[in-house]
Every structure is written in structure tokens, then in C-alpha cells.
PDB file of C-alpha atoms in Angstrom:
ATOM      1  CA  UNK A  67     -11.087  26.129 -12.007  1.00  0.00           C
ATOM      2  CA  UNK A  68      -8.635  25.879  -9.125  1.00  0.00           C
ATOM      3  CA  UNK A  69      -8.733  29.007  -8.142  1.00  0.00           C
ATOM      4  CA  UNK A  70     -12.679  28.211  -6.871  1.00  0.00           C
ATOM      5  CA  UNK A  71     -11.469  25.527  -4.816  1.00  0.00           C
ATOM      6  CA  UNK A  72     -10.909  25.671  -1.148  1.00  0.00           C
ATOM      7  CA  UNK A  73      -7.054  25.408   0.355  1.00  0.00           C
ATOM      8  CA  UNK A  74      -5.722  22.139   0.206  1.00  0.00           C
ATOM      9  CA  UNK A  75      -8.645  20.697  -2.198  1.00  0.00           C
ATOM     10  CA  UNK A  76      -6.469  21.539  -5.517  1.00  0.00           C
ATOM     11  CA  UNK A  77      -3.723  19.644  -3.933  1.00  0.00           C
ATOM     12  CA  UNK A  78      -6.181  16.470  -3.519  1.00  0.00           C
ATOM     13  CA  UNK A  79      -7.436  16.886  -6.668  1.00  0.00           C
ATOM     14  CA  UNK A  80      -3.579  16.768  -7.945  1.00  0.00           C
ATOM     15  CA  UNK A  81      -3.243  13.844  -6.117  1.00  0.00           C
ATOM     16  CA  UNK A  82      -6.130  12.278  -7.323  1.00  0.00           C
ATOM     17  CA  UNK A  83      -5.063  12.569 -10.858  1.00  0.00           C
ATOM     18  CA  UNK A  84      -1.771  11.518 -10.116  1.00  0.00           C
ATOM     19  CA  UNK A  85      -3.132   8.775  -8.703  1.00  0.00           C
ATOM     20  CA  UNK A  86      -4.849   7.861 -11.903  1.00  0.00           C
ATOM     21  CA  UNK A  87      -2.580   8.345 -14.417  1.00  0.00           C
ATOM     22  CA  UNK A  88      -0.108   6.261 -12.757  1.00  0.00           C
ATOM     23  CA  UNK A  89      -2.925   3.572 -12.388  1.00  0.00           C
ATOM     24  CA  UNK A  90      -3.856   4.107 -15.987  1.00  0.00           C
ATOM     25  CA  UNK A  91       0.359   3.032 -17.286  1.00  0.00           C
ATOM     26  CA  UNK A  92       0.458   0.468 -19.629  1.00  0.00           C
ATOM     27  CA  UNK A  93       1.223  -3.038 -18.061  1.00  0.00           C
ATOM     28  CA  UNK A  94       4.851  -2.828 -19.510  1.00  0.00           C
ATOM     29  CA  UNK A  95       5.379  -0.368 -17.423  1.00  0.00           C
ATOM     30  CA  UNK A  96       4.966  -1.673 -14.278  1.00  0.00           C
ATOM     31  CA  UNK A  97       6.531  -5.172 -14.739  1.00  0.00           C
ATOM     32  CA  UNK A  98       9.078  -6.931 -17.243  1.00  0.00           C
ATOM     33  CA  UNK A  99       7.592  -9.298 -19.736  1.00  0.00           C
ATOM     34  CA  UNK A 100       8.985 -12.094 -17.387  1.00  0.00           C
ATOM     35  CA  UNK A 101       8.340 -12.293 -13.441  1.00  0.00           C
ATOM     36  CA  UNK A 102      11.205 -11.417 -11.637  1.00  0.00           C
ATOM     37  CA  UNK A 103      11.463 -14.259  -9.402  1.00  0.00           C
ATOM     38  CA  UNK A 104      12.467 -16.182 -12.347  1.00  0.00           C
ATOM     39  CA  UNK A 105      15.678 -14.009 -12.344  1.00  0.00           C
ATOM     40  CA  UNK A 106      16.738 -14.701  -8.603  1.00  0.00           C
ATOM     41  CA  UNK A 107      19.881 -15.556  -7.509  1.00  0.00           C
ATOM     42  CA  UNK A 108      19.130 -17.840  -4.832  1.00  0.00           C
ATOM     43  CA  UNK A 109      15.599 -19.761  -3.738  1.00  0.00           C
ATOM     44  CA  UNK A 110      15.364 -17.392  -1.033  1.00  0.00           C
ATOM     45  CA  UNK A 111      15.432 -14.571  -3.337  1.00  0.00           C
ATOM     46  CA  UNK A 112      12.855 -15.882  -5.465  1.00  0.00           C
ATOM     47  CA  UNK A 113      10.348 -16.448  -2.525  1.00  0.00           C
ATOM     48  CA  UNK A 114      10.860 -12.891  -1.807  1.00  0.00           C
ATOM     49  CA  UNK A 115      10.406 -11.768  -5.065  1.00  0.00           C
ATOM     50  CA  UNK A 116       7.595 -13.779  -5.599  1.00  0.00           C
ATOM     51  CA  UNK A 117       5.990 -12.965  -2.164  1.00  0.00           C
ATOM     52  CA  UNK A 118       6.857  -8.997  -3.058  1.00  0.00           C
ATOM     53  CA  UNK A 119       5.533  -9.402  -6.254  1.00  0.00           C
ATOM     54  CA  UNK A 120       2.067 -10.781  -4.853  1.00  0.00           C
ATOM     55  CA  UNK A 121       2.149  -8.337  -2.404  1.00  0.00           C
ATOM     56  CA  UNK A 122       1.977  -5.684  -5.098  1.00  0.00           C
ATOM     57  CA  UNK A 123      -0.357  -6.917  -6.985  1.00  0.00           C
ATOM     58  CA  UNK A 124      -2.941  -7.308  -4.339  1.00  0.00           C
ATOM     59  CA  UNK A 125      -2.229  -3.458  -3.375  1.00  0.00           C
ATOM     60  CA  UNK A 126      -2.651  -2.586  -7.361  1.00  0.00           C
ATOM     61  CA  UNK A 127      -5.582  -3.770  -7.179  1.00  0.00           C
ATOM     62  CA  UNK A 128      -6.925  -2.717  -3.863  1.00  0.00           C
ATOM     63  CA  UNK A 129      -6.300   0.685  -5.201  1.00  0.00           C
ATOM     64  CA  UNK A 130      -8.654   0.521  -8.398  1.00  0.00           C
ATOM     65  CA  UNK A 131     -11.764   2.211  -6.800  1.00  0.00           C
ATOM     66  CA  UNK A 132     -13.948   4.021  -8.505  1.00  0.00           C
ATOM     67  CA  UNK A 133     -15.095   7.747  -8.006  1.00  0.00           C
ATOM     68  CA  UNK A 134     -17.896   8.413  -5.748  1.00  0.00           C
ATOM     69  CA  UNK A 135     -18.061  12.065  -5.976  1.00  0.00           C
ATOM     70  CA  UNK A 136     -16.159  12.242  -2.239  1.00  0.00           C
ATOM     71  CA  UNK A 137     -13.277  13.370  -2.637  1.00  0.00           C
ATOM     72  CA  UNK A 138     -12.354  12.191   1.226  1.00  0.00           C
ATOM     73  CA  UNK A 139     -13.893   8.732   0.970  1.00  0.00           C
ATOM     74  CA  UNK A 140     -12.189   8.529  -2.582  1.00  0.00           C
ATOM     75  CA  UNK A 141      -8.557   9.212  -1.374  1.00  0.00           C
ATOM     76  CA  UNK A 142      -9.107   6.702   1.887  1.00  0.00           C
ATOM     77  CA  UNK A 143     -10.195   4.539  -0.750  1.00  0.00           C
ATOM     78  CA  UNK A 144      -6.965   4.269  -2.469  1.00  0.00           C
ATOM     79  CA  UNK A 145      -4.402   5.452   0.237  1.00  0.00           C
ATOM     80  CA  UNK A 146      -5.932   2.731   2.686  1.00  0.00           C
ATOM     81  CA  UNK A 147      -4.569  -0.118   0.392  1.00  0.00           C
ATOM     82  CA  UNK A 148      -1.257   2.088  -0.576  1.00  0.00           C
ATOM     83  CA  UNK A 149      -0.153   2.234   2.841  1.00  0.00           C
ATOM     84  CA  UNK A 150      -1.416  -1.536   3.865  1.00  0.00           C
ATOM     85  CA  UNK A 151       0.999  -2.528   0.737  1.00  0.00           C
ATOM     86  CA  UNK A 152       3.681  -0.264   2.734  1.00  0.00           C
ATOM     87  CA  UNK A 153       3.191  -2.740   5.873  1.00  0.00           C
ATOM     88  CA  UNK A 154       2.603  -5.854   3.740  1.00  0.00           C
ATOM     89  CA  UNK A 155       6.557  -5.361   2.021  1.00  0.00           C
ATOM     90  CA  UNK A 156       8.192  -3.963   5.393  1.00  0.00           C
ATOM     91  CA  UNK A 157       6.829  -7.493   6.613  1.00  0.00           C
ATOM     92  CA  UNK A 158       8.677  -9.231   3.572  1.00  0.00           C
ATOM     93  CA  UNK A 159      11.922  -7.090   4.926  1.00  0.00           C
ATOM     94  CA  UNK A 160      11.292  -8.945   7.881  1.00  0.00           C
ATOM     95  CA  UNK A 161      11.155 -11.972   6.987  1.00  0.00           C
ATOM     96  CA  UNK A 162      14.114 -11.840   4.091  1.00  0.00           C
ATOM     97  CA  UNK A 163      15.959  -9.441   5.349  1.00  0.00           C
ATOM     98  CA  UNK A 164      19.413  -9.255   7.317  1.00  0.00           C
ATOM     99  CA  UNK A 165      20.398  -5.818   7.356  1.00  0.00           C
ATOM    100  CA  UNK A 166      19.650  -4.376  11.080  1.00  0.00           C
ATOM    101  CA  UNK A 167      19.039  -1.373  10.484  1.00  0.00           C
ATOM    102  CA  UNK A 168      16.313  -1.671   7.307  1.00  0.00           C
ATOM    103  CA  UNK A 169      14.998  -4.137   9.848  1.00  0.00           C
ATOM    104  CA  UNK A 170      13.929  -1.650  12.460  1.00  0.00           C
ATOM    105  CA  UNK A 171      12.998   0.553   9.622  1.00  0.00           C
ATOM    106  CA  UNK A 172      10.714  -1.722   8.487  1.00  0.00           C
ATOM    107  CA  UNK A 173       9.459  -2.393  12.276  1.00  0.00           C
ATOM    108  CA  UNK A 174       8.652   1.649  12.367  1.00  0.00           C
ATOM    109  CA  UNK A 175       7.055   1.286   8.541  1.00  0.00           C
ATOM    110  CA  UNK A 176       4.352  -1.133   9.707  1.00  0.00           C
ATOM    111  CA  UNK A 177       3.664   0.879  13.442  1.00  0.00           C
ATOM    112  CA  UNK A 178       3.124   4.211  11.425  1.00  0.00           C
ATOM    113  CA  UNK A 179       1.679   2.474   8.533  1.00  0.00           C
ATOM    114  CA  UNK A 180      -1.141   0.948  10.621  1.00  0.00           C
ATOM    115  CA  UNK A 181      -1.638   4.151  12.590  1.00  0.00           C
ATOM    116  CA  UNK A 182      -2.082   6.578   9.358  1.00  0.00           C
ATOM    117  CA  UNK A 183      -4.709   3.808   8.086  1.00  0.00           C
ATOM    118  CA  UNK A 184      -6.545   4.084  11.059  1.00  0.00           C
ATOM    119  CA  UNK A 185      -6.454   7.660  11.356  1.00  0.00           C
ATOM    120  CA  UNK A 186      -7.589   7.946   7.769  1.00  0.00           C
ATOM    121  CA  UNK A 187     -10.785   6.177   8.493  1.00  0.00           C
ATOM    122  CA  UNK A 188     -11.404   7.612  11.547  1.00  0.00           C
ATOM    123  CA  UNK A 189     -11.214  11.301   9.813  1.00  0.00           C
ATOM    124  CA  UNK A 190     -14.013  10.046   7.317  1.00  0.00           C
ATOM    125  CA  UNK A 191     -16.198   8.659  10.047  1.00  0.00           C
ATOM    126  CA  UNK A 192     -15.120   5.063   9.766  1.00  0.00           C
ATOM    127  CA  UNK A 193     -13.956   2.387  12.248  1.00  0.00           C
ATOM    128  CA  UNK A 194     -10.881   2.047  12.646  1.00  0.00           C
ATOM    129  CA  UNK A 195      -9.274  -1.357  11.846  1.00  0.00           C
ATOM    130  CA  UNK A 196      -9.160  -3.894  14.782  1.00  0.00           C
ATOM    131  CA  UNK A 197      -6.216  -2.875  17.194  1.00  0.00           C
ATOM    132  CA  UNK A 198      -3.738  -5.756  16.421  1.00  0.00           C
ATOM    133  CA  UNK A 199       0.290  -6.493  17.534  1.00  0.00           C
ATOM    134  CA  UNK A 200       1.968  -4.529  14.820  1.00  0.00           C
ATOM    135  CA  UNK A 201       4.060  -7.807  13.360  1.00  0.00           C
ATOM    136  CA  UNK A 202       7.141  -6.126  13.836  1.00  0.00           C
ATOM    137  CA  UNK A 203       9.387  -8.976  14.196  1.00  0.00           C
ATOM    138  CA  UNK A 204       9.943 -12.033  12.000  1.00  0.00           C
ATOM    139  CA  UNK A 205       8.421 -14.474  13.989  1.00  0.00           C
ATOM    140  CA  UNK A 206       5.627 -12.655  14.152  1.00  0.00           C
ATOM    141  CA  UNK A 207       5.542 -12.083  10.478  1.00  0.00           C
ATOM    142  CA  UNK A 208       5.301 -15.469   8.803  1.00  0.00           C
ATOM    143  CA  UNK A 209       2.922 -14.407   5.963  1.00  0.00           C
ATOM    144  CA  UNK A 210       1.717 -11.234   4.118  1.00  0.00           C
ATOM    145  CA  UNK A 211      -1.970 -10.224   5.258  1.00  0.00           C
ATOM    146  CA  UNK A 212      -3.790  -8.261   3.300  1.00  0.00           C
ATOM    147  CA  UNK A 213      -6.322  -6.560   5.633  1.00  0.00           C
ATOM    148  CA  UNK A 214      -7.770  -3.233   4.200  1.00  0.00           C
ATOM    149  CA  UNK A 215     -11.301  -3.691   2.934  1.00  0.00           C
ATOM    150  CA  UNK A 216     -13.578  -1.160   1.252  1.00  0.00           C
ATOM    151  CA  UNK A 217     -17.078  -0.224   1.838  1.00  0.00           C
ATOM    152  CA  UNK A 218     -19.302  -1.784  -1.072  1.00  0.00           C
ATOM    153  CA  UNK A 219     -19.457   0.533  -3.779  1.00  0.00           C
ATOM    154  CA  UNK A 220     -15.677   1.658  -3.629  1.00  0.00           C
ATOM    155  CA  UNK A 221     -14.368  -1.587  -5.500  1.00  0.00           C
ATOM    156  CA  UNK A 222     -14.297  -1.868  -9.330  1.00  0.00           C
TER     157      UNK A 222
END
């Protein structure tokens, strides 16, 4: 069957049942029976893991569209919310973190981040997301905003 596709569209359709599969693990899989933030070190820790942990979740989630027989739409869909989760846990980096250097990673995470989302939804004829300061440092970062939505029909 892939041999009738056109270049690149058996490597989206990989993707797409990667995509899936992954989606489709068992719970246990994805997180221990107990939430991590009960394992933290410090209280600082445990905000982070809890704020990570949320962070995930709500990406997870975002990600659960169903198929709308565009393939394009489809992978926006799901790769919208994948990279906003990208942003929303270089933010946490931000705010935890003390390492300079995985700082300014972070900081170039959320700038690229932001402009692949809006480049995704530009190439599928939608607006781009309001042009907003990339919070790139940690005053400007003082909680995790979850700002990809999804045209009606692409949610669960």
C-alpha cells in the first residue's frame, strides 16, 4: 500500500501510527503507581514535579484527537499540543532551574517551539497564534500556559 503513496506521505502515515500506539500504552506505562512529587527531595522539587507532571498531562491530552481523514490537519492536531508541552516544561526549567546553560536552552526551546506551532498552522491555512513575548526568562515565566486550541471537531 505504500508504494501508492506520494513521497513523504508514508513517512506521515508512520508517524501517525507511531503517534497512536504510543498514545494507546497502558497507563503503567507512562507513570508509577504513585505521583512522583511524592518522592521529592526537597519542596522545591516537588512543585516542579508536580507542575511538570500537570504540564504533561494537559499535553497528553491535548494530543488525543481524533482522525478526520486529513492527514495535515490530523498531524497539526497532535504536534500543535506536543510542541506547546515542549514550551510549557522549558518554562518549568526556567523557573526551577539553575544550570546556565539548560537555561538558555530552554530560552531557545520556547522561541523555536512557538515558531514551528505557528508555522504548522499557517501551512494548513490557519491563523497563527497571537504574536506574544516568548517567556524566556523566569520572571516572565511565573506559570505554565497552556495555549494551543483545536478547531471543534479535532478534540475527543
Amino acid at each position: 500500500m505504500l508504494q501508492f503513496l506520494k513521497p513523504g506521505q508514508s513517512a506521515a502515515l508512520f508517524g501517525m501510527r507511531l503517534l497512536f500506539a504510543l498514545a494507546a500504552l497502558p497507563p503503567a506505562f507512562a507513570h508509577d503507581a504513585h505521583s512522583p512529587a511524592q518522592h521529592a527531595a526537597t519542596p522545591e522539587e516537588s512543585a516542579f514535579l508536580a507542575d511538570n507532571e500537570a504540564a504533561m498531562n494537559r499535553m497528553m491530552s491535548a494530543m488525543e484527537a481524533k482522525p478526520t481523514g486529513d492527514i495535515d490537519r490530523d498531524f497539526v492536531a497532535m504536534m500543535a499540543p506536543h510542541h506547546q508541552g515542549a514550551i510549557d516544561m522549558a518554562v518549568l526549567q526556567l523557573r526551577y532551574g539553575q544550570n546556565e546553560q539548560l537555561r538558555r536552552i530552554a530560552q531557545e526551546i520556547i522561541v523555536s517551539q512557538m515558531q514551528e506551532i505557528a508555522a504548522m498552522k499557517l501551512a494548513i491555512g490557519e491563523q497563527a497564534p497571537a504574536s506574544t513575548p516568548a517567556p524566556t526568562q523566569s520572571s516572565q515565566a511565573p506559570a505554565v500556559h497552556h495555549h494551543t486550541t483545536m478547531p471543534a471537531g479535532m478534540k475527543k
